[in-house]
Structures are given as C-alpha cells and as structure tokens.
Short mmCIF file of C-alpha atoms in Angstrom, two decimals:
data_model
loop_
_atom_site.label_atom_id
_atom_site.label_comp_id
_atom_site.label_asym_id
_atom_site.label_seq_id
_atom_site.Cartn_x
_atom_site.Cartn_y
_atom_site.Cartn_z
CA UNK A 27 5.53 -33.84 16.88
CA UNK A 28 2.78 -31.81 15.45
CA UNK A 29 3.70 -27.78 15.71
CA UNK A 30 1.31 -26.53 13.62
CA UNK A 31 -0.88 -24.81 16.68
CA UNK A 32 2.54 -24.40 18.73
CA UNK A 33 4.45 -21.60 15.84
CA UNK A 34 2.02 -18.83 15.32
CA UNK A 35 2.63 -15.81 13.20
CA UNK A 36 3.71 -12.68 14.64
CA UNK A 37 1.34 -10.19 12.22
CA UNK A 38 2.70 -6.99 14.27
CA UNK A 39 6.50 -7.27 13.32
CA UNK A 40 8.30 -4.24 13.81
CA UNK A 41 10.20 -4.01 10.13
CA UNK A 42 12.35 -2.28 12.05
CA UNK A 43 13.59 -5.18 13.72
CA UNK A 44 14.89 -6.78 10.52
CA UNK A 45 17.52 -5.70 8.78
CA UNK A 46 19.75 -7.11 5.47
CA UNK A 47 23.71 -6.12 5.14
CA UNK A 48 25.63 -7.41 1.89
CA UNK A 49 28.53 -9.66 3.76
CA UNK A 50 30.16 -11.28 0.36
CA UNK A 51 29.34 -13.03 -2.75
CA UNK A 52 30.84 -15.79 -5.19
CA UNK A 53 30.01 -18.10 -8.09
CA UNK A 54 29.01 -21.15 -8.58
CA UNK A 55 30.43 -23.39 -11.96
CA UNK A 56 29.33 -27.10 -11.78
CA UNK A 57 28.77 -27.06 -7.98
CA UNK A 58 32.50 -25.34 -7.37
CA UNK A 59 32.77 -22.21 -5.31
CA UNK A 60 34.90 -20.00 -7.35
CA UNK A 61 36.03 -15.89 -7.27
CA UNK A 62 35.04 -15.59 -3.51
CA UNK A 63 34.22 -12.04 -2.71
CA UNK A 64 35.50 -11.52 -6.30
CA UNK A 65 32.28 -12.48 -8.21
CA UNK A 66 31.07 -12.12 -11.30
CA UNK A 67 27.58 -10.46 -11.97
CA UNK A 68 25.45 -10.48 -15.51
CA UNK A 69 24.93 -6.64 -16.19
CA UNK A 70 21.35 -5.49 -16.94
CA UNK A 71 20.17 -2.78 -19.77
CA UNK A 72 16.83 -2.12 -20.05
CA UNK A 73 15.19 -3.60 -22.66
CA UNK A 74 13.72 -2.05 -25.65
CA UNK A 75 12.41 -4.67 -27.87
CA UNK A 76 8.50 -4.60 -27.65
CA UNK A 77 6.42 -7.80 -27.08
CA UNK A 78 8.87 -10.68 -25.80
CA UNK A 79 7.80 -14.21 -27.04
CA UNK A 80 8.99 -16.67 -24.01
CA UNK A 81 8.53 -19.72 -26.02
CA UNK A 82 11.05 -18.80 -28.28
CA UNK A 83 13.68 -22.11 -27.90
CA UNK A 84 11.32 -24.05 -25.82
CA UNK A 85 11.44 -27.66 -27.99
CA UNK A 86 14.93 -27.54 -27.27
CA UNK A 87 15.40 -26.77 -23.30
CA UNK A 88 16.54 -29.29 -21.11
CA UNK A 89 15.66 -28.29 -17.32
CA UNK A 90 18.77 -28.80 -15.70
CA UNK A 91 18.35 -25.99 -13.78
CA UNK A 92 18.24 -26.54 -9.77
CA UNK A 93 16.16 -24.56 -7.31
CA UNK A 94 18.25 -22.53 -4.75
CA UNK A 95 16.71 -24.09 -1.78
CA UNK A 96 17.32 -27.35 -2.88
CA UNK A 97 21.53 -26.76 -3.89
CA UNK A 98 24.40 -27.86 -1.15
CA UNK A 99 24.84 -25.73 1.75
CA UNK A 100 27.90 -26.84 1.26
CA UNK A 101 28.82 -24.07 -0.94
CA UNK A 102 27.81 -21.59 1.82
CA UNK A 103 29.98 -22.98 4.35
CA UNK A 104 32.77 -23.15 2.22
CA UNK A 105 32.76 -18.98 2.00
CA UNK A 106 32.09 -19.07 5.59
CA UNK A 107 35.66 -21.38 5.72
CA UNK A 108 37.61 -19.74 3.00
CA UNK A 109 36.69 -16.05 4.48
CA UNK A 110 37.85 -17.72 8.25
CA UNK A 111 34.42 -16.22 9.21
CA UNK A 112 33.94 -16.13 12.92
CA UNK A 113 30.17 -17.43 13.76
CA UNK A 114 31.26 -16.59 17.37
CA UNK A 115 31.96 -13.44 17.36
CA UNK A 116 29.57 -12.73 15.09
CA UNK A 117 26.69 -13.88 17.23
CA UNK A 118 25.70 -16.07 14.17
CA UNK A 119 22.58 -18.66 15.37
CA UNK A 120 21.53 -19.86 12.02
CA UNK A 121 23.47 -20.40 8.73
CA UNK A 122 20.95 -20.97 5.77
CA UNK A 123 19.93 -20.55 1.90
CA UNK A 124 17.62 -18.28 1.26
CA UNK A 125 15.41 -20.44 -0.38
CA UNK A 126 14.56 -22.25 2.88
CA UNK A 127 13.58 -19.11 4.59
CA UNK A 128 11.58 -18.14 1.65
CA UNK A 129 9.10 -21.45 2.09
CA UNK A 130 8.84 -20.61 5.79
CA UNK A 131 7.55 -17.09 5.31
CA UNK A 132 5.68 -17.77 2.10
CA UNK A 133 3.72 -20.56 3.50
CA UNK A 134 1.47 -18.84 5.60
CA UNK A 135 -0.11 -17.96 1.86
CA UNK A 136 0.78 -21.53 0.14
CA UNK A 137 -0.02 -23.63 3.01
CA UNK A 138 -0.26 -26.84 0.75
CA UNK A 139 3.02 -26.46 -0.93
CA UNK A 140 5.71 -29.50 0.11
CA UNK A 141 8.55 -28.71 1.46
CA UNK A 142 11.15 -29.87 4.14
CA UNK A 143 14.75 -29.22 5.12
CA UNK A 144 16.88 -30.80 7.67
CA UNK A 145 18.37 -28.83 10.83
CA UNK A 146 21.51 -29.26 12.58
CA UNK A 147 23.44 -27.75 15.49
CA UNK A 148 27.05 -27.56 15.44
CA UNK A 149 28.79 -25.38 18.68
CA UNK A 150 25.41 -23.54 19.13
CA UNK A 151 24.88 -22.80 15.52
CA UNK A 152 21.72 -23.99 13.64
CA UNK A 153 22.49 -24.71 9.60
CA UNK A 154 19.48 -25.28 7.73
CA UNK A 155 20.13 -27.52 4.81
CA UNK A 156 17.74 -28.94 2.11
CA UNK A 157 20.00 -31.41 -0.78
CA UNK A 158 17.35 -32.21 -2.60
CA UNK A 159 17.19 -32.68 -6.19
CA UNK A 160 14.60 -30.67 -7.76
CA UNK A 161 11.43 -32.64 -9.79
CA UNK A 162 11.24 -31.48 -12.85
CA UNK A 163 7.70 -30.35 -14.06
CA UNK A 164 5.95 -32.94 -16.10
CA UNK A 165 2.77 -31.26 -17.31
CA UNK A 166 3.44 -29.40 -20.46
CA UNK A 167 2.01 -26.02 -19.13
CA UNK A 168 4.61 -26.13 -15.94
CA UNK A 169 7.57 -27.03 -18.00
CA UNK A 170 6.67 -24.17 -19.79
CA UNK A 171 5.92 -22.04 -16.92
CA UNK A 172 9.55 -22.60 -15.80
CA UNK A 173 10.88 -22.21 -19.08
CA UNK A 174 9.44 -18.38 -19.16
CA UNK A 175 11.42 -17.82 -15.91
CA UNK A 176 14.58 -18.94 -17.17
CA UNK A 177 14.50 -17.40 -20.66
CA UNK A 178 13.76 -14.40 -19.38
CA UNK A 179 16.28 -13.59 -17.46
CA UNK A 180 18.50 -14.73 -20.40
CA UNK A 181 16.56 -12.20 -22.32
CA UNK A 182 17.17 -9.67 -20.04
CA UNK A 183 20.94 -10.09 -19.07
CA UNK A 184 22.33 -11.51 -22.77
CA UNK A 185 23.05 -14.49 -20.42
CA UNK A 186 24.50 -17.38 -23.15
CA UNK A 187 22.65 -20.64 -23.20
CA UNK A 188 26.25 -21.98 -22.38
CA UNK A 189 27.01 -19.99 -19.61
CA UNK A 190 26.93 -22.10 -16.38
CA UNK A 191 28.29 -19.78 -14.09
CA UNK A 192 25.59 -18.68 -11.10
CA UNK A 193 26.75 -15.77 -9.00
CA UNK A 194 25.54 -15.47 -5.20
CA UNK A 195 25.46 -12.81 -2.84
CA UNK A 196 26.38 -13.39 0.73
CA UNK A 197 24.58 -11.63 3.64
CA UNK A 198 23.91 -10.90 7.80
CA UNK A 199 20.25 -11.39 7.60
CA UNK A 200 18.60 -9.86 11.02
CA UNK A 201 15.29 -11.05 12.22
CA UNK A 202 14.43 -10.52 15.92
CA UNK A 203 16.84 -11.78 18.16
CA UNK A 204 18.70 -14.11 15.64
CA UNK A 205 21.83 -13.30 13.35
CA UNK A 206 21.58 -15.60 10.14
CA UNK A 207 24.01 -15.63 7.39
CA UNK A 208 22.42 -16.59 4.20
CA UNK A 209 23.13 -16.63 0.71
CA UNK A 210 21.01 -16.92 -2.55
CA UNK A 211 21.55 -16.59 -6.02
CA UNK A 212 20.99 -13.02 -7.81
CA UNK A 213 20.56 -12.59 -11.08
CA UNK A 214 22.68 -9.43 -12.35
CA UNK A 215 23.04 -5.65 -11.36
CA UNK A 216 22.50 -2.64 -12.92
CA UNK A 217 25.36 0.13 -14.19
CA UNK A 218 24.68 1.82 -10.58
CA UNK A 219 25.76 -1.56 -8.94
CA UNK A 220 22.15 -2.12 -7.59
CA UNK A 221 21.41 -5.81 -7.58
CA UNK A 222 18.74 -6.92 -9.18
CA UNK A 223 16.17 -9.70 -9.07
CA UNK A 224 14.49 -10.58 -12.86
CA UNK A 225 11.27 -12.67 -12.45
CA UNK A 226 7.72 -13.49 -14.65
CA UNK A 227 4.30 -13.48 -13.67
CA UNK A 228 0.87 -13.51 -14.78
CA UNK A 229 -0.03 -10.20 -15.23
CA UNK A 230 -3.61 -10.88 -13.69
CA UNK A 231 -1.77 -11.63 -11.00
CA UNK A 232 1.20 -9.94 -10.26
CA UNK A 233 0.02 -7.97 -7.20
CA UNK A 234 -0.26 -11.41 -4.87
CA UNK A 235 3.19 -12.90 -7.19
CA UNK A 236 5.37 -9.75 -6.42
CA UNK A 237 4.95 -10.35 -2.07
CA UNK A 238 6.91 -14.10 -2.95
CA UNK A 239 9.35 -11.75 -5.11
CA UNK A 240 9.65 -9.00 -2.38
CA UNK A 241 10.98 -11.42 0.37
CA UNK A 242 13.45 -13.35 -2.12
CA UNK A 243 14.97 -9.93 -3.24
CA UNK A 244 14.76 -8.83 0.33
CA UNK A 245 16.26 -11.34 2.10
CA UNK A 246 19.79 -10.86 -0.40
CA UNK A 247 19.83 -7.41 -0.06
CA UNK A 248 18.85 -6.87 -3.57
CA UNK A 249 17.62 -3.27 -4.45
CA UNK A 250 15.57 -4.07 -7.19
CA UNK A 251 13.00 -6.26 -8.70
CA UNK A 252 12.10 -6.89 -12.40
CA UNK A 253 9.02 -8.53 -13.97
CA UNK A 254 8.13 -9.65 -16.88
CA UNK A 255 4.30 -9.19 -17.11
CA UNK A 256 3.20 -12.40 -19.14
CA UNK A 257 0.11 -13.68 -20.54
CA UNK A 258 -1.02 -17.27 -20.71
CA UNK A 259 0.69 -17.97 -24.01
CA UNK A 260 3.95 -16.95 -22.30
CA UNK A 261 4.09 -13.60 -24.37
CA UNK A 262 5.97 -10.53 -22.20
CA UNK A 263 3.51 -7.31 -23.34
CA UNK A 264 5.07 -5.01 -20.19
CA UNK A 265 8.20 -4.82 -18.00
CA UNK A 266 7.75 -3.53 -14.64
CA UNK A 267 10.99 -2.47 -12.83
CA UNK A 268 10.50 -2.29 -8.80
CA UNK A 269 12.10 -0.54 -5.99
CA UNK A 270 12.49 -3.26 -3.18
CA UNK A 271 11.80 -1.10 0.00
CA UNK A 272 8.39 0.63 -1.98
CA UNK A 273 6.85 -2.86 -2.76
CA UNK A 274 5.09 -3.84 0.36
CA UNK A 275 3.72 -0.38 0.76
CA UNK A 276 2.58 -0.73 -3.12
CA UNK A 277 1.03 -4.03 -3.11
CA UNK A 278 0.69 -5.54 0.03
CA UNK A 279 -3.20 -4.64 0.28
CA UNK A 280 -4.28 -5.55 -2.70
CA UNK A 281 -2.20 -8.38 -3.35
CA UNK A 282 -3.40 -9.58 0.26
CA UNK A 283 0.29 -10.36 1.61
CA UNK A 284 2.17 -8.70 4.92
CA UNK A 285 5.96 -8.38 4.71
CA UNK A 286 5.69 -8.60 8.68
CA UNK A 287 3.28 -11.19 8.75
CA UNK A 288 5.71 -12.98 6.56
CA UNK A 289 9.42 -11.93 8.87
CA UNK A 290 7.46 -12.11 11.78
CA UNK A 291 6.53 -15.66 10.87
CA UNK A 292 10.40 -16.90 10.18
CA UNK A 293 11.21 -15.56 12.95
CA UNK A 294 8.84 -17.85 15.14
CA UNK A 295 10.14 -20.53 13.23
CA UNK A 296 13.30 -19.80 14.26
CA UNK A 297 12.94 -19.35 17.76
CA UNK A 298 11.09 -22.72 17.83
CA UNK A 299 13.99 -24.75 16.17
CA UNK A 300 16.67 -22.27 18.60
CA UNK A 301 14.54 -24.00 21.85
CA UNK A 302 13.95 -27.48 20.58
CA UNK A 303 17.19 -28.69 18.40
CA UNK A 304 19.57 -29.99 20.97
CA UNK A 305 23.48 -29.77 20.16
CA UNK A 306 23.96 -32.62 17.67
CA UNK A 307 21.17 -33.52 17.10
CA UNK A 308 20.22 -33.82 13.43
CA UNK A 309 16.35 -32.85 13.32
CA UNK A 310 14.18 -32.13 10.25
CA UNK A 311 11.25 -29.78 9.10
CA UNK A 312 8.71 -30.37 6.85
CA UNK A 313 5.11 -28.96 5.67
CA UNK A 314 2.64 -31.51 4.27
CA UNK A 315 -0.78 -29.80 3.26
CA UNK A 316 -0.64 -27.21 5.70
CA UNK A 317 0.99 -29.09 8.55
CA UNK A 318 4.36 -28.80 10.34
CA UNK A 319 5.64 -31.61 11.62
CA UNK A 320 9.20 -31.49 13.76
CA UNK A 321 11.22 -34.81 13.91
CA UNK A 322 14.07 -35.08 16.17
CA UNK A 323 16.33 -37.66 15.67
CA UNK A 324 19.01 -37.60 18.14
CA UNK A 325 22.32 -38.32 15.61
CA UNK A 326 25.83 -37.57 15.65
CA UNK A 327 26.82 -34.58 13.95
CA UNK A 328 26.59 -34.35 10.37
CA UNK A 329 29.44 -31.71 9.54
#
C-alpha cells in the first residue's frame, strides 16, 4: 500500500509537545547486555592537540562496526525484562532504537536514502525492529568517510582499538500522544556527567549535517554535541562543541532543517502504524527513492 500522500508532515509541531527523560542505560560486549543501569561511559577532555589527521591507521581498519538502527532490539527488550518494566502502566505504545526514528524524521531531507524496519504489536505495544546487517562501504572515499567517524571519537575519548564495549542510554521519548521507550548508543560524558554525542562533518557543510546530529543527540537525552570540522582529506582543523537545546535555534535556517518539521513528522508516522498494525500482525516499513510503502502481512507473533 502506497502511503506516501497518506503521512504528511506536521511543520507546526509544538516542541513543547515532545519531551526526552533519561530512563536507564547499559553496555553492550559482543551483542551481551551487561551492567544494566550500572553502565560504563568513555569520559571526554577536551582536546588540545591542533590539526587532527583522520587517516591516521586507516590501511589497517577493518569495519566491523554496526549501525545502531540496524543492531537487535533484542538488547532493548532485555532491559525492559531485566528492569520488570511495566509497558502498561507506563502507557508505553512503541518500543524502538533510535536509529529507526532517526530515518523517519531525517527523510523528509534524504528522501532517496533506503531504509526499512519491520513492526510488530504485542498486547497493544508497537516494537520497531530493523536486524539488518550493515553494508559496508565499498568506494574508497566512503570507507574512509566512515573511518573519520570512528577514529574520531577514539581520538576524542582515548577509546582503545580493543575496546568492544558500547554503552547505551535508555529513555521515555514523548512525541504527541505516544510514549516510546528507546535506546541508542552514546558515545561518552563529560566530568559534569553531561552526555555527549562526538560526530565529523564537512566543514562546508556542517550547518545542514548538525540538524541529522541534533535529533540523534536529542532523541537520547544527550546534552551535548561535538564535531569534528573536517576537510576533504579527512584532516580535523576545528572542534566545535554544541549545546543540544541552542542548535535548532542556531542552525536550523541556514542549514534549511526544522526540528518540528522533523518530530512532527515521526509522529505522523507513528500514528499511522498505531491505526493500521493490527495485534499480531507482523507488518513492515520501508522507503525506496522517496516512497513509503506499508506491507501488512498478517503473521503470528514474532516475540
């Protein structure tokens, strides 16, 4: 079923009608859930060392590295199981990763991304899951490009190459009507506890790059945002540390983006999949060049 004309963006979301509370957190160590509500975080300094050179180690990198939209929602619902969280009571409707929701939003300004996730209710509840192995880039200049990202934030936290420990934060994620717990990987915090979100970008750029940025830091209750301001060579000449609530009001004109265009948009999303997925029904969503497409395939439940 083509929904492409049926889901339309809400551009006049009240901000006010969103809101993003820190629930839990735990790591991750070869797809295990480990220290729930207990985890460990990489601690940030700010970094004094003049012009970074990203490329630094790149002959040698493996990208093992998988995409946070793509990893097991398993891992979620195993916090949600070990914590005996009540969905109930909570008046939980969706259960998610962030990464899905980020796609959603973010598509209204990358309409020809791929992307697709499956949806299934469960006793009224709607989990979101995408278990999809990442591709990894083949053209030299993307394997590069994701490269940057990752050495970076090793840069920036002293995180060892060895180190395979991810650390997640857990949260109530209010949009509209709808209650979602979500979780997402963050990359450190600073010595105020503020968590923090370390990213690269083009510095020709970074005023379009940072509304992507905004809505993954927002949507995990991070506080903060770091860039790397890189050049083409993958050379780091500034670092650019941002306060999460000021970004939309600093760049969403001239980096063309709405952070209500973008909430008010997962939210319609939402309510579509809330009126459409019966109970146990196993359905999926999916964007090819600009179109969403809603398949409902009417399956016993997959939990």
């Amino acid at each position: 079923m083509d929904i492409w004309n049926t889901i339309e963006s809400n551009d006049i979301f009240d901000l006010s009608r969103s809101e993003v509370e820190v629930i839990g957190n735990y790591n991750l160590k070869q797809k295990n859930v480990i220290n729930i509500d207990e985890a460990q975080f990489q601690l940030y300094t700010p970094y004094e060392g003049g012009t970074i050179n990203l490329n630094v180690g790149f002959e040698e990198f493996i990208d093992t590295h998988e995409n946070e939209g793509h990893s097991s929602l398993e891992e979620l619902r195993t916090w949600i199981r070990e914590k005996a969280f009540d969905l109930e009571n909570e008046n939980i409707s969706f259960v998610s990763k962030r990464g899905i929701l980020i796609n959603i939003g973010y598509s209204l300004y990358k309409p020809n991304d791929d992307w697709s996730f499956k949806v299934c209710r469960k006793d009224n509840v709607l989990y979101l899951s995408d278990d999809r192995k990442d591709e990894v880039p083949t053209e030299e200049y993307l394997r590069k490009a994701s490269y940057w990202g990752i050495n970076f934030e090793r840069i920036i936290t002293g995180k060892a190459d060895e180190d395979d420990i991810l650390s997640y934060l857990v949260t109530k994620f209010q949009i509209g009507d709808f209650q979602c717990v979500v979780a997402g990987e963050t990359d450190c915090k600073d010595e105020d506890g503020n968590f923090m979100e370390i990213k690269t970008a083009n510095s020709r750029y970074y005023s379009e790059r940072i509304g992507r940025g905004w809505l993954q830091a927002y949507l995990c209750g991070n506080q903060k945002l770091l860039y790397g301001l890189r050049d083409n060579r993958g050379y780091v000449n500034e670092i650019k540390e941002e306060n999460v609530a000021m970004v939309p009001n600093k760049y969403e004109e001239e980096g063309n983006w709405s952070a209500s265009s973008m909430l008010g948009f997962i939210e319609s999303v939402l309510k579509y999949l809330q009126d459409n997925v019966p109970e146990g029904a196993t359905c999926s969503l999916r964007q090819n060049n600009g179109r969403y497409l809603l398949h409902l395939e009417c399956e016993n439940q997959v939990f």
